[in-house]
Coordinates of C-alpha atoms in Angstrom, one line a residue:
Chain Y
M542 CA -20.1 -2.4 -28.1
T543 CA -21.8 -2.2 -24.7
L544 CA -21.1 -4.6 -21.7
N545 CA -24.7 -5.9 -22.2
E546 CA -23.8 -7.0 -25.7
V547 CA -20.6 -8.6 -24.4
A548 CA -22.7 -10.5 -21.9
A549 CA -25.3 -11.6 -24.5
W550 CA -22.6 -12.9 -26.8
L551 CA -20.9 -14.8 -24.1
K552 CA -24.3 -16.4 -23.1
E553 CA -25.0 -17.3 -26.7
N554 CA -21.7 -19.1 -27.4
D555 CA -19.4 -21.7 -25.9
R556 CA -16.0 -23.3 -25.8
Y557 CA -13.9 -20.3 -25.0
L558 CA -10.2 -19.8 -24.8
I559 CA -9.1 -16.9 -22.7
V560 CA -5.7 -15.2 -23.5
T561 CA -3.7 -13.2 -21.1
H562 CA -0.8 -10.8 -21.8
R563 CA 2.8 -11.6 -21.7
R564 CA 4.8 -10.8 -18.5
P565 CA 1.5 -11.3 -16.8
D566 CA 0.4 -9.4 -13.8
G567 CA -2.3 -10.0 -11.3
D568 CA -4.9 -8.2 -13.3
T569 CA -4.7 -10.2 -16.5
L570 CA -4.3 -13.6 -14.8
A571 CA -7.0 -13.1 -12.1
S572 CA -9.4 -11.4 -14.4
A573 CA -9.1 -14.3 -16.8
A574 CA -9.6 -16.8 -13.9
A575 CA -12.7 -15.0 -12.7
L576 CA -14.2 -14.9 -16.2
A577 CA -13.5 -18.6 -16.6
L578 CA -15.1 -19.3 -13.2
G579 CA -18.1 -17.1 -14.1
L580 CA -18.6 -18.8 -17.6
K581 CA -18.3 -22.2 -16.0
A582 CA -21.1 -21.3 -13.6
L583 CA -23.2 -20.7 -16.7
G584 CA -22.3 -24.2 -17.9
K585 CA -19.8 -23.1 -20.5
T586 CA -16.6 -24.8 -21.4
V587 CA -13.7 -22.5 -20.9
Y588 CA -10.0 -22.5 -20.4
L589 CA -7.1 -20.1 -20.2
F590 CA -4.2 -20.2 -22.7
P591 CA -1.3 -21.5 -20.5
N592 CA 0.8 -18.4 -19.7
A593 CA 4.2 -19.8 -19.3
E594 CA 5.4 -16.6 -17.5
T595 CA 2.9 -17.0 -14.6
T596 CA 4.8 -16.2 -11.4
P597 CA 4.5 -18.3 -8.3
R598 CA 2.4 -15.5 -6.7
F599 CA -0.5 -16.1 -9.1
D600 CA 0.0 -19.8 -9.7
A601 CA -2.9 -21.0 -7.6
I602 CA -5.3 -18.6 -9.1
A603 CA -4.5 -19.1 -12.8
T604 CA -2.9 -22.5 -13.4
P605 CA -6.0 -24.7 -12.6
H606 CA -7.7 -23.1 -15.5
F607 CA -5.0 -23.6 -18.0
M608 CA -6.3 -25.6 -21.0
P609 CA -5.5 -29.3 -21.4
E610 CA -3.5 -30.3 -24.5
G611 CA -5.6 -30.5 -27.6
Y612 CA -8.5 -28.4 -26.4
A613 CA -10.8 -27.6 -29.3
F614 CA -12.0 -24.1 -28.6
D615 CA -14.5 -22.2 -30.7
H616 CA -13.9 -18.6 -29.6
V617 CA -10.8 -16.7 -28.4
V618 CA -11.3 -13.9 -25.8
T619 CA -8.5 -11.7 -24.5
V620 CA -8.5 -9.9 -21.1
D621 CA -6.3 -6.9 -20.2
T622 CA -4.4 -7.2 -23.4
A623 CA -3.9 -4.0 -25.4
S624 CA -2.4 -5.4 -28.7
E625 CA -1.6 -8.7 -30.4
D626 CA 2.2 -8.3 -29.8
M627 CA 1.3 -8.5 -26.1
F628 CA -0.2 -12.0 -26.3
A629 CA 1.2 -14.5 -23.9
I630 CA 4.3 -16.4 -25.2
G631 CA 3.1 -19.2 -27.5
A632 CA -0.2 -17.5 -28.3
E633 CA 1.2 -15.5 -31.3
E634 CA -0.7 -17.7 -33.7
L635 CA -4.0 -16.5 -32.2
A636 CA -3.4 -13.1 -33.7
G637 CA -6.2 -12.2 -36.1
R638 CA -8.4 -14.9 -34.5
V639 CA -9.7 -13.0 -31.5
C640 CA -13.5 -12.7 -31.2
L641 CA -13.6 -10.5 -28.1
A642 CA -11.2 -8.2 -26.3
I643 CA -12.1 -7.0 -22.8
D644 CA -9.7 -4.3 -21.8
H645 CA -9.1 -1.1 -19.8
H646 CA -6.1 0.2 -21.7
P647 CA -6.9 3.3 -23.7
S648 CA -4.1 2.1 -26.0
N649 CA -6.1 -1.0 -27.1
T650 CA -5.4 -1.4 -30.9
F651 CA -8.8 -2.9 -31.7
Y652 CA -7.3 -6.1 -33.0
A653 CA -10.3 -8.2 -32.0
R654 CA -13.6 -8.6 -34.0
M655 CA -15.4 -7.2 -31.0
T656 CA -13.7 -4.9 -28.4
Y657 CA -14.9 -3.6 -25.1
V658 CA -12.7 -1.0 -23.5
D659 CA -13.4 1.0 -20.3
S660 CA -10.4 3.0 -19.5
V661 CA -12.0 4.6 -16.4
C662 CA -11.6 1.2 -14.8
A663 CA -8.5 0.9 -12.7
A664 CA -8.3 -2.8 -13.4
C665 CA -9.7 -5.1 -16.0
G666 CA -11.1 -6.9 -12.9
E667 CA -13.6 -4.1 -12.4
I668 CA -15.0 -4.8 -15.9
I669 CA -15.2 -8.6 -15.2
Y670 CA -17.1 -7.8 -12.0
Q671 CA -19.7 -5.7 -13.8
L672 CA -19.9 -8.3 -16.6
L673 CA -20.5 -11.3 -14.2
D674 CA -23.2 -9.0 -12.5
I675 CA -24.9 -8.6 -15.8
L676 CA -24.6 -12.4 -16.5
G677 CA -26.3 -13.0 -13.2
V678 CA -23.4 -15.1 -12.0
P679 CA -23.3 -15.3 -8.2
I680 CA -20.1 -14.0 -6.8
T681 CA -18.6 -17.0 -5.0
Q682 CA -15.6 -16.6 -2.6
E683 CA -13.4 -18.1 -5.3
I684 CA -14.5 -15.5 -7.9
A685 CA -14.3 -12.7 -5.3
L686 CA -10.7 -13.7 -4.4
S687 CA -9.6 -13.6 -8.1
L688 CA -11.3 -10.2 -8.7
Y689 CA -9.9 -8.8 -5.5
V690 CA -6.4 -9.8 -6.6
A691 CA -6.9 -8.3 -10.0
I692 CA -8.1 -5.0 -8.7
A693 CA -5.7 -4.8 -5.7
T694 CA -2.6 -5.5 -7.8
D695 CA -3.5 -2.9 -10.6
T696 CA -4.2 -0.2 -8.0
G697 CA -1.2 -0.9 -5.7
C698 CA -3.8 -1.9 -3.0
F699 CA -6.1 1.1 -3.7
C700 CA -3.2 3.5 -3.5
Y701 CA -2.5 4.7 -7.1
A702 CA -4.4 7.6 -8.7
N703 CA -6.3 5.2 -11.0
T704 CA -8.4 4.1 -8.0
T705 CA -12.0 5.4 -8.1
A706 CA -15.0 5.4 -5.8
D707 CA -16.3 2.5 -7.9
T708 CA -13.1 0.6 -7.3
H709 CA -13.8 0.8 -3.5
R710 CA -17.5 -0.1 -4.0
I711 CA -16.5 -3.2 -5.9
A712 CA -13.9 -4.1 -3.3
A713 CA -16.6 -3.8 -0.6
A714 CA -18.9 -6.1 -2.5
L715 CA -16.1 -8.7 -2.9
M716 CA -15.3 -8.5 0.8
D717 CA -18.9 -9.0 1.6
T718 CA -18.4 -12.7 0.4
G719 CA -16.1 -13.2 3.4
I720 CA -12.7 -13.4 1.7
D721 CA -9.6 -12.9 3.9
T722 CA -8.1 -9.9 2.3
G723 CA -5.7 -9.3 5.1
E724 CA -3.9 -12.5 4.2
I725 CA -4.0 -11.8 0.5
N726 CA -2.6 -8.4 0.9
K727 CA 0.2 -9.5 3.2
A728 CA 1.3 -11.9 0.4
L729 CA 0.9 -9.4 -2.4
F730 CA 2.1 -6.2 -0.8
R731 CA 3.8 -6.7 2.5
S732 CA 6.2 -9.4 1.8
K733 CA 9.4 -9.5 -0.2
T734 CA 11.8 -12.2 -1.3
R735 CA 15.2 -12.3 0.2
A736 CA 16.7 -11.6 -3.2
R737 CA 14.5 -8.4 -3.5
V738 CA 15.6 -7.2 -0.1
E739 CA 19.2 -7.8 -0.8
L740 CA 19.0 -6.0 -4.2
E741 CA 17.1 -3.1 -2.5
G742 CA 19.8 -2.8 0.1
M743 CA 22.4 -2.5 -2.6
I744 CA 20.3 0.1 -4.5
L745 CA 19.5 2.2 -1.5
S746 CA 23.1 2.2 -0.4
S747 CA 24.2 3.5 -3.9
L748 CA 21.8 6.2 -4.5
K749 CA 23.2 9.3 -6.2
F750 CA 21.8 12.7 -6.0
Y751 CA 22.4 15.7 -8.3
F752 CA 21.1 19.2 -8.9
G753 CA 20.8 19.9 -5.2
G754 CA 18.7 16.7 -4.5
D755 CA 16.3 17.4 -7.5
V756 CA 17.6 14.4 -9.4
C757 CA 18.1 10.9 -7.9
V758 CA 19.8 8.2 -9.9
V759 CA 19.5 4.4 -9.1
T760 CA 21.9 2.1 -10.8
I761 CA 21.3 -1.6 -11.1
T762 CA 24.3 -3.4 -12.5
Q763 CA 24.6 -7.1 -13.6
D764 CA 26.9 -7.6 -10.6
M765 CA 24.0 -6.5 -8.3
L766 CA 21.5 -8.8 -10.0
E767 CA 23.9 -11.7 -9.8
S768 CA 25.0 -11.3 -6.2
S769 CA 21.5 -10.9 -5.0
Q770 CA 20.2 -13.6 -7.3
A771 CA 17.3 -11.4 -8.2
T772 CA 15.1 -12.4 -11.0
D773 CA 12.8 -10.3 -13.1
N774 CA 10.0 -10.9 -10.5
D775 CA 12.3 -9.3 -7.9
T776 CA 12.8 -6.1 -9.9
D777 CA 9.1 -5.1 -10.1
D778 CA 8.4 -1.4 -9.6
I779 CA 12.1 -0.7 -8.8
A780 CA 11.8 2.5 -10.9
S781 CA 9.5 4.0 -8.2
I782 CA 12.3 4.0 -5.6
A783 CA 14.2 7.0 -7.0
S784 CA 11.1 9.1 -7.7
G785 CA 9.5 8.2 -4.4
I786 CA 12.1 10.2 -2.3
D787 CA 10.9 13.5 -0.9
G788 CA 12.1 16.5 -2.9
V789 CA 13.1 14.5 -6.0
R790 CA 11.8 15.9 -9.2
V791 CA 13.5 13.5 -11.6
G792 CA 14.0 9.8 -10.6
I793 CA 16.2 7.9 -13.0
T794 CA 16.7 4.1 -13.0
I795 CA 19.6 2.7 -15.1
R796 CA 19.6 -1.0 -15.5
E797 CA 22.5 -2.8 -17.1
N798 CA 21.1 -5.3 -19.6
G799 CA 24.3 -7.5 -19.9
D800 CA 24.5 -7.0 -23.7
G801 CA 26.3 -3.6 -23.7
T802 CA 23.0 -1.7 -23.4
C803 CA 21.2 -0.1 -20.5
K804 CA 17.5 0.2 -19.9
V805 CA 16.6 3.6 -18.6
S806 CA 13.4 4.6 -16.8
V807 CA 12.6 8.2 -16.0
R808 CA 9.9 9.3 -13.6
T809 CA 9.2 13.0 -13.0
T810 CA 7.1 15.5 -11.2
P811 CA 4.6 17.4 -13.4
D812 CA 7.0 20.3 -14.0
V813 CA 9.5 18.1 -15.9
D814 CA 8.8 16.3 -19.1
A815 CA 10.0 12.6 -18.9
N816 CA 8.9 11.9 -22.4
A817 CA 11.0 14.7 -23.9
I818 CA 14.1 13.5 -21.9
C819 CA 13.7 9.9 -23.2
A820 CA 12.8 11.1 -26.8
R821 CA 16.4 12.5 -27.0
F822 CA 17.6 9.0 -26.7
G823 CA 15.1 7.4 -29.1
G824 CA 12.6 6.4 -26.3
G825 CA 9.4 7.8 -25.0
G826 CA 6.3 7.3 -23.0
H827 CA 4.3 9.6 -20.9
A828 CA 4.9 13.0 -19.5
M829 CA 5.7 11.8 -16.0
A830 CA 7.0 8.2 -16.8
A831 CA 9.1 7.3 -19.8
G832 CA 11.9 5.1 -20.9
C833 CA 14.6 4.4 -23.4
T834 CA 17.4 2.0 -24.1
I835 CA 21.0 3.3 -24.6
A836 CA 23.8 1.3 -26.0
S837 CA 26.6 2.5 -23.7
P838 CA 28.1 1.5 -20.3
V839 CA 26.3 2.6 -17.2
E840 CA 28.7 5.4 -16.4
D841 CA 28.4 6.9 -19.9
V842 CA 24.6 6.6 -19.7
R843 CA 24.4 8.4 -16.4
R844 CA 26.6 11.2 -17.8
A845 CA 24.6 11.6 -20.9
L846 CA 21.3 11.7 -19.0
L847 CA 22.6 14.3 -16.5
D848 CA 23.9 16.3 -19.4
E849 CA 20.5 16.2 -21.1
L850 CA 18.7 17.1 -17.8
K851 CA 20.4 20.5 -17.7
H852 CA 18.0 21.5 -20.4
H853 CA 15.0 20.3 -18.5
L854 CA 15.6 21.7 -15.1
L855 CA 15.4 25.4 -16.0
C856 CA 13.5 26.2 -12.8
P857 CA 15.4 24.1 -10.2
S858 CA 13.8 23.9 -6.8
G859 CA 17.2 23.7 -5.0
G860 CA 19.3 26.6 -6.3
A861 CA 21.4 27.2 -9.5
V862 CA 21.9 24.4 -12.0
Chain O
M205 CA -24.0 4.4 24.7
T206 CA -25.2 4.5 21.1
L207 CA -23.9 6.7 18.3
N208 CA -27.3 8.3 18.2
E209 CA -26.9 9.3 21.8
V210 CA -23.4 10.7 21.0
A211 CA -24.9 12.7 18.2
A212 CA -27.8 14.0 20.4
W213 CA -25.3 15.1 23.2
L214 CA -23.1 16.8 20.7
K215 CA -26.1 18.7 19.2
E216 CA -27.3 19.8 22.7
N217 CA -24.0 21.2 24.0
D218 CA -21.4 23.6 22.7
R219 CA -17.8 24.9 23.2
Y220 CA -15.9 21.7 22.7
L221 CA -12.2 20.9 23.2
I222 CA -11.1 17.9 21.3
V223 CA -8.1 15.9 22.7
T224 CA -5.9 13.6 20.5
H225 CA -3.3 11.1 21.6
R226 CA 0.4 11.5 22.1
R227 CA 2.8 10.5 19.3
P228 CA -0.2 11.4 17.1
D229 CA -1.0 9.4 13.9
G230 CA -3.2 10.3 11.0
D231 CA -6.3 8.8 12.5
T232 CA -6.3 10.7 15.8
L233 CA -5.4 14.1 14.1
A234 CA -7.6 13.9 11.0
S235 CA -10.6 12.3 12.9
A236 CA -10.4 15.2 15.3
A237 CA -10.2 17.8 12.5
A238 CA -13.1 16.1 10.7
L239 CA -15.2 16.2 13.9
A240 CA -14.2 19.8 14.5
L241 CA -15.3 20.7 10.9
G242 CA -18.6 18.9 11.4
L243 CA -19.5 20.5 14.6
K244 CA -18.6 23.9 13.2
A245 CA -21.0 23.2 10.4
L246 CA -23.6 22.9 13.1
G247 CA -22.7 26.3 14.4
K248 CA -20.7 25.0 17.4
T249 CA -17.5 26.5 18.8
V250 CA -14.8 23.8 18.8
Y251 CA -11.1 23.5 18.8
L252 CA -8.3 20.9 19.1
F253 CA -5.9 20.7 22.0
P254 CA -2.7 21.7 20.3
N255 CA -0.8 18.4 19.9
A256 CA 2.9 19.6 20.0
E257 CA 4.0 16.3 18.4
T258 CA 2.0 16.8 15.2
T259 CA 4.3 15.8 12.3
P260 CA 4.7 17.9 9.2
R261 CA 2.6 15.4 7.2
F262 CA -0.6 16.2 9.2
D263 CA 0.2 19.9 9.9
A264 CA -2.2 21.3 7.2
I265 CA -5.1 19.1 8.5
A266 CA -4.8 19.6 12.2
T267 CA -3.0 22.8 13.0
P268 CA -5.7 25.2 11.8
H269 CA -8.0 23.8 14.4
F270 CA -5.7 24.2 17.4
M271 CA -7.2 26.3 20.1
P272 CA -6.2 29.9 20.6
E273 CA -4.7 30.7 24.0
G274 CA -7.2 31.2 26.7
Y275 CA -10.0 29.3 24.9
A276 CA -12.8 28.8 27.5
F277 CA -14.2 25.4 26.7
D278 CA -17.2 23.7 28.3
H279 CA -16.7 20.1 27.2
V280 CA -13.7 17.9 26.6
V281 CA -14.0 15.1 23.9
T282 CA -11.2 12.7 23.0
V283 CA -10.9 10.8 19.8
D284 CA -8.9 7.6 19.2
T285 CA -7.4 7.9 22.6
A286 CA -7.5 4.6 24.7
S287 CA -6.4 5.9 28.1
E288 CA -5.6 9.1 30.0
D289 CA -1.9 8.4 30.0
M290 CA -2.1 8.6 26.2
F291 CA -3.3 12.2 26.2
A292 CA -1.3 14.6 24.1
I293 CA 1.6 16.2 25.9
G294 CA 0.4 19.1 28.0
A295 CA -3.2 17.7 28.2
E296 CA -2.5 15.7 31.3
E297 CA -4.5 18.1 33.5
L298 CA -7.6 17.2 31.4
A299 CA -7.5 13.6 33.0
G300 CA -10.7 13.1 34.9
R301 CA -12.4 16.0 33.0
V302 CA -13.4 14.2 29.8
C303 CA -17.1 14.2 28.9
L304 CA -17.0 12.0 25.9
A305 CA -14.4 9.5 24.4
I306 CA -14.9 8.3 20.8
D307 CA -12.6 5.4 20.2
H308 CA -12.0 2.2 18.2
H309 CA -9.5 0.6 20.6
P310 CA -10.9 -2.4 22.5
S311 CA -8.4 -1.5 25.2
N312 CA -10.1 1.8 26.0
T313 CA -10.1 2.2 29.8
F314 CA -13.5 4.0 30.0
Y315 CA -11.9 7.1 31.6
A316 CA -14.6 9.4 30.2
R317 CA -18.0 10.2 31.6
M318 CA -19.4 8.8 28.3
T319 CA -17.6 6.4 26.0
Y320 CA -18.4 5.2 22.5
V321 CA -16.1 2.4 21.4
D322 CA -16.5 0.4 18.1
S323 CA -13.6 -1.9 17.7
V324 CA -14.8 -3.3 14.5
C325 CA -13.9 0.0 12.8
A326 CA -10.5 0.0 11.3
A327 CA -10.1 3.6 12.1
C328 CA -11.7 6.1 14.4
G329 CA -12.4 8.1 11.2
E330 CA -15.0 5.5 10.3
I331 CA -16.9 6.2 13.5
I332 CA -16.6 10.0 12.9
Y333 CA -18.0 9.4 9.4
Q334 CA -21.0 7.6 10.8
L335 CA -21.5 10.3 13.4
L336 CA -21.5 13.1 10.9
D337 CA -24.0 11.2 8.9
I338 CA -26.3 11.0 11.9
L339 CA -25.8 14.7 12.7
G340 CA -26.8 15.5 9.1
V341 CA -23.6 17.2 8.4
P342 CA -22.9 17.4 4.6
I343 CA -19.6 15.8 3.8
T344 CA -17.6 18.6 2.2
Q345 CA -14.3 18.0 0.3
E346 CA -12.4 19.3 3.4
I347 CA -14.1 16.8 5.7
A348 CA -13.8 14.0 3.2
L349 CA -10.1 14.6 2.9
S350 CA -9.6 14.5 6.7
L351 CA -11.7 11.3 7.0
Y352 CA -9.8 9.7 4.1
V353 CA -6.4 10.5 5.7
A354 CA -7.7 9.1 9.0
I355 CA -8.9 5.8 7.5
A356 CA -6.0 5.3 4.9
T357 CA -3.3 5.8 7.4
D358 CA -4.8 3.4 10.0
T359 CA -5.4 0.7 7.4
G360 CA -2.0 1.1 5.6
C361 CA -4.1 2.2 2.5
F362 CA -6.7 -0.5 2.9
C363 CA -4.0 -3.2 3.1
Y364 CA -4.0 -4.3 6.8
A365 CA -6.3 -7.0 8.1
N366 CA -8.4 -4.5 9.9
T367 CA -9.9 -3.2 6.6
T368 CA -13.6 -4.2 6.3
A369 CA -16.1 -4.0 3.5
D370 CA -17.5 -1.0 5.4
T371 CA -14.1 0.7 5.2
H372 CA -14.2 0.5 1.4
R373 CA -17.8 1.7 1.4
I374 CA -16.9 4.8 3.4
A375 CA -13.8 5.4 1.2
A376 CA -16.1 5.3 -1.9
A377 CA -18.5 7.8 -0.3
L378 CA -15.5 10.1 0.5
M379 CA -14.1 9.8 -3.0
D380 CA -17.6 10.7 -4.4
T381 CA -16.9 14.3 -3.1
G382 CA -14.1 14.5 -5.7
I383 CA -11.1 14.6 -3.5
D384 CA -7.8 13.7 -5.2
T385 CA -6.8 10.6 -3.3
G386 CA -3.9 9.8 -5.8
E387 CA -2.0 12.9 -4.5
I388 CA -2.8 12.2 -0.8
N389 CA -1.7 8.6 -1.1
K390 CA 1.5 9.5 -2.9
A391 CA 2.4 11.8 0.0
L392 CA 1.3 9.3 2.7
F393 CA 2.5 6.0 1.3
R394 CA 4.7 6.3 -1.7
S395 CA 7.2 8.8 -0.7
K396 CA 10.1 8.6 1.8
T397 CA 12.5 11.1 3.3
R398 CA 16.1 10.9 2.1
A399 CA 17.1 10.1 5.7
R400 CA 14.6 7.1 5.7
V401 CA 15.9 5.8 2.4
E402 CA 19.5 6.0 3.7
L403 CA 18.6 4.3 6.9
E404 CA 16.8 1.5 5.0
G405 CA 19.8 1.1 2.8
M406 CA 22.0 0.5 5.8
I407 CA 19.4 -1.8 7.4
L408 CA 18.9 -3.9 4.3
S409 CA 22.6 -4.3 3.7
S410 CA 23.1 -5.6 7.2
L411 CA 20.4 -8.1 7.6
K412 CA 21.4 -11.3 9.4
F413 CA 19.6 -14.6 8.8
Y414 CA 19.7 -17.6 11.2
F415 CA 18.2 -21.0 11.7
G416 CA 18.2 -21.7 7.9
G417 CA 16.5 -18.4 7.1
D418 CA 13.7 -18.8 9.6
V419 CA 15.0 -15.9 11.7
C420 CA 15.9 -12.5 10.4
V421 CA 17.6 -9.9 12.6
V422 CA 17.6 -6.1 11.8
T423 CA 20.0 -4.0 13.9
I424 CA 19.7 -0.3 14.1
T425 CA 22.6 1.3 15.8
Q426 CA 23.1 4.9 17.0
D427 CA 25.7 5.2 14.4
M428 CA 23.2 4.3 11.7
L429 CA 20.7 6.8 13.0
E430 CA 23.3 9.6 13.3
S431 CA 24.8 9.0 9.8
S432 CA 21.4 8.9 8.2
Q433 CA 20.1 11.8 10.3
A434 CA 16.9 9.8 10.8
T435 CA 14.4 11.1 13.3
D436 CA 11.7 9.2 15.0
N437 CA 9.3 9.9 12.1
D438 CA 11.8 8.2 9.8
T439 CA 11.8 4.9 11.8
D440 CA 8.0 4.2 11.5
D441 CA 7.2 0.6 10.9
I442 CA 10.9 -0.4 10.6
A443 CA 9.9 -3.5 12.6
S444 CA 8.0 -4.9 9.7
I445 CA 11.1 -5.1 7.4
A446 CA 12.5 -8.3 9.0
S447 CA 9.1 -10.1 9.3
G448 CA 8.1 -9.2 5.8
I449 CA 10.7 -11.3 4.1
D450 CA 9.5 -14.5 2.5
G451 CA 10.2 -17.6 4.7
V452 CA 11.0 -15.6 7.8
R453 CA 9.1 -16.9 10.9
V454 CA 10.7 -14.6 13.4
G455 CA 11.6 -11.0 12.5
I456 CA 13.6 -9.4 15.2
T457 CA 14.5 -5.6 15.3
I458 CA 17.1 -4.5 17.8
R459 CA 17.4 -0.8 18.2
E460 CA 20.2 0.8 20.2
N461 CA 18.8 3.4 22.5
G462 CA 22.0 5.3 23.2
D463 CA 21.7 4.8 27.0
G464 CA 23.1 1.3 27.2
T465 CA 19.8 -0.3 26.5
C466 CA 18.3 -1.8 23.4
K467 CA 14.6 -1.7 22.3
V468 CA 13.7 -5.1 20.8
S469 CA 10.7 -5.8 18.6
V470 CA 9.7 -9.4 17.7
R471 CA 7.3 -10.3 14.9
T472 CA 6.3 -13.9 14.3
T473 CA 4.2 -16.2 12.2
P474 CA 1.3 -17.8 14.1
D475 CA 3.4 -20.9 14.9
V476 CA 5.8 -18.9 17.1
D477 CA 4.8 -17.0 20.3
A478 CA 6.3 -13.6 20.2
N479 CA 4.9 -12.7 23.5
A480 CA 6.5 -15.7 25.2
I481 CA 9.9 -14.8 23.7
C482 CA 9.6 -11.2 25.0
A483 CA 8.3 -12.2 28.4
R484 CA 11.6 -14.0 29.0
F485 CA 13.2 -10.5 29.0
G486 CA 10.6 -8.7 31.0
G487 CA 8.6 -7.6 28.0
G488 CA 5.4 -8.7 26.3
G489 CA 2.6 -7.9 23.8
H490 CA 0.7 -10.0 21.4
A491 CA 1.2 -13.6 20.1
M492 CA 2.6 -12.3 16.8
A493 CA 4.0 -8.9 17.8
A494 CA 5.7 -8.2 21.1
G495 CA 8.6 -6.2 22.5
C496 CA 11.1 -5.7 25.3
T497 CA 13.9 -3.6 26.5
I498 CA 17.2 -5.2 27.3
A499 CA 20.0 -3.4 29.2
S500 CA 23.0 -4.8 27.2
P501 CA 25.0 -3.9 24.1
V502 CA 23.6 -4.8 20.7
E503 CA 25.8 -8.0 20.1
D504 CA 24.8 -9.4 23.6
V505 CA 21.1 -8.7 23.0
R506 CA 21.3 -10.5 19.7
R507 CA 23.1 -13.5 21.2
A508 CA 20.6 -13.8 24.1
L509 CA 17.6 -13.6 21.8
L510 CA 19.0 -16.3 19.5
D511 CA 19.8 -18.4 22.5
E512 CA 16.2 -18.0 23.7
L513 CA 14.8 -18.7 20.2
K514 CA 16.2 -22.2 20.3
H515 CA 13.4 -23.1 22.6
H516 CA 10.7 -21.6 20.4
L517 CA 11.7 -23.0 17.1
L518 CA 11.1 -26.6 17.8
C519 CA 9.5 -27.3 14.4
P520 CA 11.9 -25.4 12.1
S521 CA 10.7 -25.1 8.5
G522 CA 14.3 -25.2 7.3
G523 CA 16.0 -28.3 8.7
A524 CA 17.6 -28.9 12.1
V525 CA 18.1 -26.1 14.7

């Protein structure tokens, strides 16, 4: 369906419930909030399904829109949610009942009656911006702030390869409303919790390099998580530490789960197939970013991965394997 | 003077030498390279004064434009250079001989015969973009790449408070040429040298908190610099680590100089005056970012600063001082 058809349907109907995805990020929560604000401006009744995993960072944006108990909605809309098993905790019962899914994931499973996917958009927030434009909703500072948060978080502040010229054009239009993006960005990108900083200190002090520096292994043990008091929110994007070091072709992050298993994340340069490495351990993903779970202690997991890597580093950049 | 007048003058004359500033960043080098490419497109002869401190990161952009020995130039132009004492090493003799300065620093000392300053621009690269537009130079991918590097580096990838809506509009226009900003950004913002990572590990593992977490002190000793083999390029923006931690109102970075003195950097939230703190030790700067040099060992410097801080943290956020 086209975005014009999405707009027409939203104009025609009323009493919406917007569902976000579990382990919510800025894009799903702030896109949902912006859509809610836009529909309210058109006189509609609209709430967000309360996402219990909303982090403090996005509280002020999302929580005011959470539905009151007993809200009688007519239509369920999802944003930034690729499949029904990704629905926010507690929203499982809404599976099979979604009227409209607005998404930018190419992996969307078309679970909704109507689906609009634009995978060229770096963030779902870009789609919501275009949609509000078609709907003729004026972009207030409140809407602009939400859309900016959605887009900035999904692009790593316009840094990731998903950022397009249109991403920047939309950011310009949002800034034209006068929002203080310097303050927003400082909170989102230039501040860290004390727990995160302590965890990073332990991680950076225990990096291990192999194959002449081609491979870097980061290990996160339960001890490290406990002594730093790091929560899940503090471990965001930890997997990019190992792969972000100059000269590293394979960055491996091994995280002890505390149940006898380890979660492994593998990031590679284009010449090494991360998916093939993880497939050997029952996992998978993309060519340059994949993962797997291995039921062994950390040391055994590291050894097994390094053993497997011998087959994938046939053209080492740093001498013989 | 207006940018139209700058353009007219550049069109009228020829045989330019472009000077960048010492300890060159992406903005000065890439703005200069973009201006050189633009003037060449107009048939002019133009070279950059060879900036000996050009870091490997900006080598490919700047070095090809460095002047050959014995280049007989007619006109000296500076970009992104606020004063004559900031001229690249070896360019001191050009003081008093600059025809045109193009700059975005409000502190520009108007040392040139003609000066164009636009301090609203986040990067000098934004001015060069506007200038090439007036000159009618088509933005090739090569020019776009240079201007993107100039703007992205001076805005921390569109993250700092200096970023404006126009910054994003220019970024969009540059991306329209088809340059791969994902690759550029990965090299500029998402990769670190092994030395930097090792130094950060030592720094993060030795953070000290005082006044109930209001104050964080980072210490960089000569031992740490030596054992990590970190160079000056590896210590960029280290001062933002302490101040970037949630809840920290005063972030202090003490760096041992190896000559018996310590370089101190103080970053604060708006309620604490960094300038006043550093002024007590003969230094100064801005209200939220200042510095000083103290001729004492690290431990004494820390003690003296904490002592002084008692007078500046009258309204502690975390209990009694």
